[in-house]
Amino acid sequence: MKKIFAILVISLSALSFAKADDRPVIFTQLPAAAQTFINDTYPDVKVSYAMVDDDLINPDYTVVLATGVKIQFSHNGSLEKIEAREGVPESVVPVQILDYVKMYVPDAKVVEYEVGRFGYEVKLSNRMELNFNRNFKISRFDD
């Protein structure tokens, strides 16, 4: 009986991993919040492609713009991560983080911004990485 149960659990796990797959989507298939973010932040930039990581529970979306900017959204369209070699727009990054960067690393710009479960991660053009907690206090930095 234990063997049958173990085989059943393994089979269901394998099925869930096999089902999760990236597939292309068109812009209008993105969540409304993601469409609004892109239209507001990059109004004149075309979408090169969009993909959905078709997870069984909560699909995630990845969008790449014609300028090379890569944006990741959660299943509900909230921003998870943005990567932009030319710099992430200041309107995207919380002002507390921008103020910290301007004060302590004035020559660097934010090239990657990620919203995590416990805070924020920022990568700068000088390759420095900064982590902030939910209260925007610096919790870690790597240079």
Coordinates of C-alpha atoms in Angstrom, one line a residue:
M1 CA 0.0 0.0 0.0
K2 CA 2.9 2.4 0.9
K3 CA 4.5 1.7 -2.5
I4 CA 1.2 2.5 -4.4
F5 CA 0.8 5.7 -2.4
A6 CA 4.5 6.7 -3.1
I7 CA 4.1 6.0 -6.8
L8 CA 0.9 8.0 -6.9
V9 CA 2.6 11.0 -5.2
I10 CA 5.6 10.8 -7.5
S11 CA 3.3 10.6 -10.6
L12 CA 1.2 13.6 -9.5
S13 CA 4.4 15.6 -8.8
A14 CA 5.8 14.7 -12.2
L15 CA 2.6 15.6 -13.9
S16 CA 2.5 19.1 -12.2
F17 CA 6.1 19.7 -13.4
A18 CA 5.4 18.5 -16.9
K19 CA 2.4 20.8 -17.1
A20 CA 4.3 23.9 -16.1
D21 CA 5.5 25.4 -19.4
D22 CA 6.4 28.7 -21.0
R23 CA 4.2 29.7 -23.9
P24 CA 3.9 32.9 -25.8
V25 CA 1.0 35.3 -25.3
I26 CA -0.2 38.5 -26.9
F27 CA -0.2 41.8 -25.1
T28 CA -3.9 41.8 -24.5
Q29 CA -3.7 38.4 -22.7
L30 CA -1.5 39.9 -19.9
P31 CA -3.3 40.9 -16.7
A32 CA -4.8 44.4 -16.8
A33 CA -2.3 45.7 -14.2
A34 CA 0.6 44.6 -16.3
Q35 CA -0.8 46.2 -19.5
T36 CA -1.3 49.4 -17.6
F37 CA 2.2 49.4 -16.1
I38 CA 3.7 48.9 -19.6
N39 CA 1.5 51.5 -21.2
D40 CA 2.2 54.1 -18.5
T41 CA 5.9 53.4 -18.0
Y42 CA 6.9 52.8 -21.7
P43 CA 4.2 54.4 -23.7
D44 CA 6.0 54.6 -27.1
V45 CA 7.9 51.3 -26.9
K46 CA 6.7 48.1 -28.6
V47 CA 6.5 44.7 -26.9
S48 CA 8.9 42.3 -28.6
Y49 CA 7.4 39.3 -27.0
A50 CA 5.5 38.1 -23.9
M51 CA 5.5 34.7 -22.3
V52 CA 3.5 33.1 -19.6
D53 CA 5.0 30.5 -17.2
D54 CA 1.8 28.5 -17.2
D55 CA 2.1 27.3 -13.6
L56 CA -0.9 25.3 -12.4
I57 CA -1.7 27.6 -9.6
N58 CA -0.4 31.1 -10.4
P59 CA 1.1 31.8 -13.8
D60 CA 3.8 34.4 -14.1
Y61 CA 4.4 36.6 -17.1
T62 CA 7.6 37.8 -18.7
V63 CA 7.6 40.7 -21.2
V64 CA 10.5 41.9 -23.3
L65 CA 10.3 45.3 -24.9
A66 CA 11.9 46.4 -28.2
T67 CA 14.5 48.3 -26.2
G68 CA 15.7 45.1 -24.4
V69 CA 13.9 45.9 -21.1
K70 CA 12.7 42.7 -19.5
I71 CA 9.8 42.8 -17.1
Q72 CA 8.3 40.1 -14.9
F73 CA 4.8 40.2 -13.5
S74 CA 3.0 38.0 -11.1
H75 CA -0.3 36.2 -11.9
N76 CA -2.3 39.3 -11.0
G77 CA -0.1 41.7 -13.0
S78 CA 1.9 43.2 -10.1
L79 CA 5.6 44.0 -10.9
E80 CA 8.0 41.4 -9.7
K81 CA 11.2 42.4 -11.5
I82 CA 12.5 44.8 -14.1
E83 CA 15.9 44.8 -15.9
A84 CA 17.0 47.7 -18.0
R85 CA 20.6 48.2 -19.1
E86 CA 19.9 51.9 -19.7
G87 CA 18.4 52.3 -16.3
V88 CA 15.1 51.5 -14.7
P89 CA 12.7 54.5 -14.8
E90 CA 12.7 56.4 -11.6
S91 CA 8.9 56.2 -11.5
V92 CA 9.2 52.4 -10.9
V93 CA 11.6 52.5 -7.9
P94 CA 10.3 53.6 -4.5
V95 CA 11.6 57.1 -3.6
Q96 CA 13.2 55.9 -0.4
I97 CA 15.4 53.5 -2.4
L98 CA 16.2 56.2 -5.0
D99 CA 17.2 58.7 -2.3
Y100 CA 19.6 56.1 -0.8
V101 CA 21.2 55.4 -4.1
K102 CA 21.5 59.1 -5.0
M103 CA 23.0 59.8 -1.6
Y104 CA 25.5 57.0 -1.3
V105 CA 26.2 56.0 -4.9
P106 CA 25.5 59.1 -6.9
D107 CA 27.2 58.0 -10.1
A108 CA 25.3 54.7 -10.4
K109 CA 21.9 54.1 -11.8
V110 CA 19.4 51.3 -11.0
V111 CA 19.6 48.7 -13.8
E112 CA 17.5 46.0 -12.0
Y113 CA 14.8 46.3 -9.5
E114 CA 13.0 43.3 -7.8
V115 CA 10.1 43.1 -5.4
G116 CA 10.5 40.2 -3.1
R117 CA 8.5 38.6 -0.4
F118 CA 10.5 40.3 2.4
G119 CA 11.8 43.4 0.6
Y120 CA 13.4 44.8 -2.4
E121 CA 16.6 44.0 -4.3
V122 CA 18.4 46.6 -6.5
K123 CA 21.3 46.1 -8.8
L124 CA 23.2 49.2 -9.9
S125 CA 25.2 50.1 -13.0
N126 CA 28.4 49.8 -11.0
R127 CA 27.6 46.1 -10.2
M128 CA 26.7 46.8 -6.6
E129 CA 23.7 45.0 -5.2
L130 CA 21.5 46.5 -2.4
N131 CA 18.8 44.8 -0.4
F132 CA 16.1 46.7 1.5
N133 CA 13.5 45.4 3.9
R134 CA 9.8 46.3 3.6
N135 CA 10.5 49.4 5.6
F136 CA 13.2 50.5 3.1
K137 CA 16.0 50.0 5.5
I138 CA 19.2 48.7 3.9
S139 CA 19.6 45.0 5.0
R140 CA 22.5 43.9 2.8
F141 CA 24.8 45.1 0.1
D142 CA 27.4 43.5 -2.1
D143 CA 30.0 45.4 -4.1

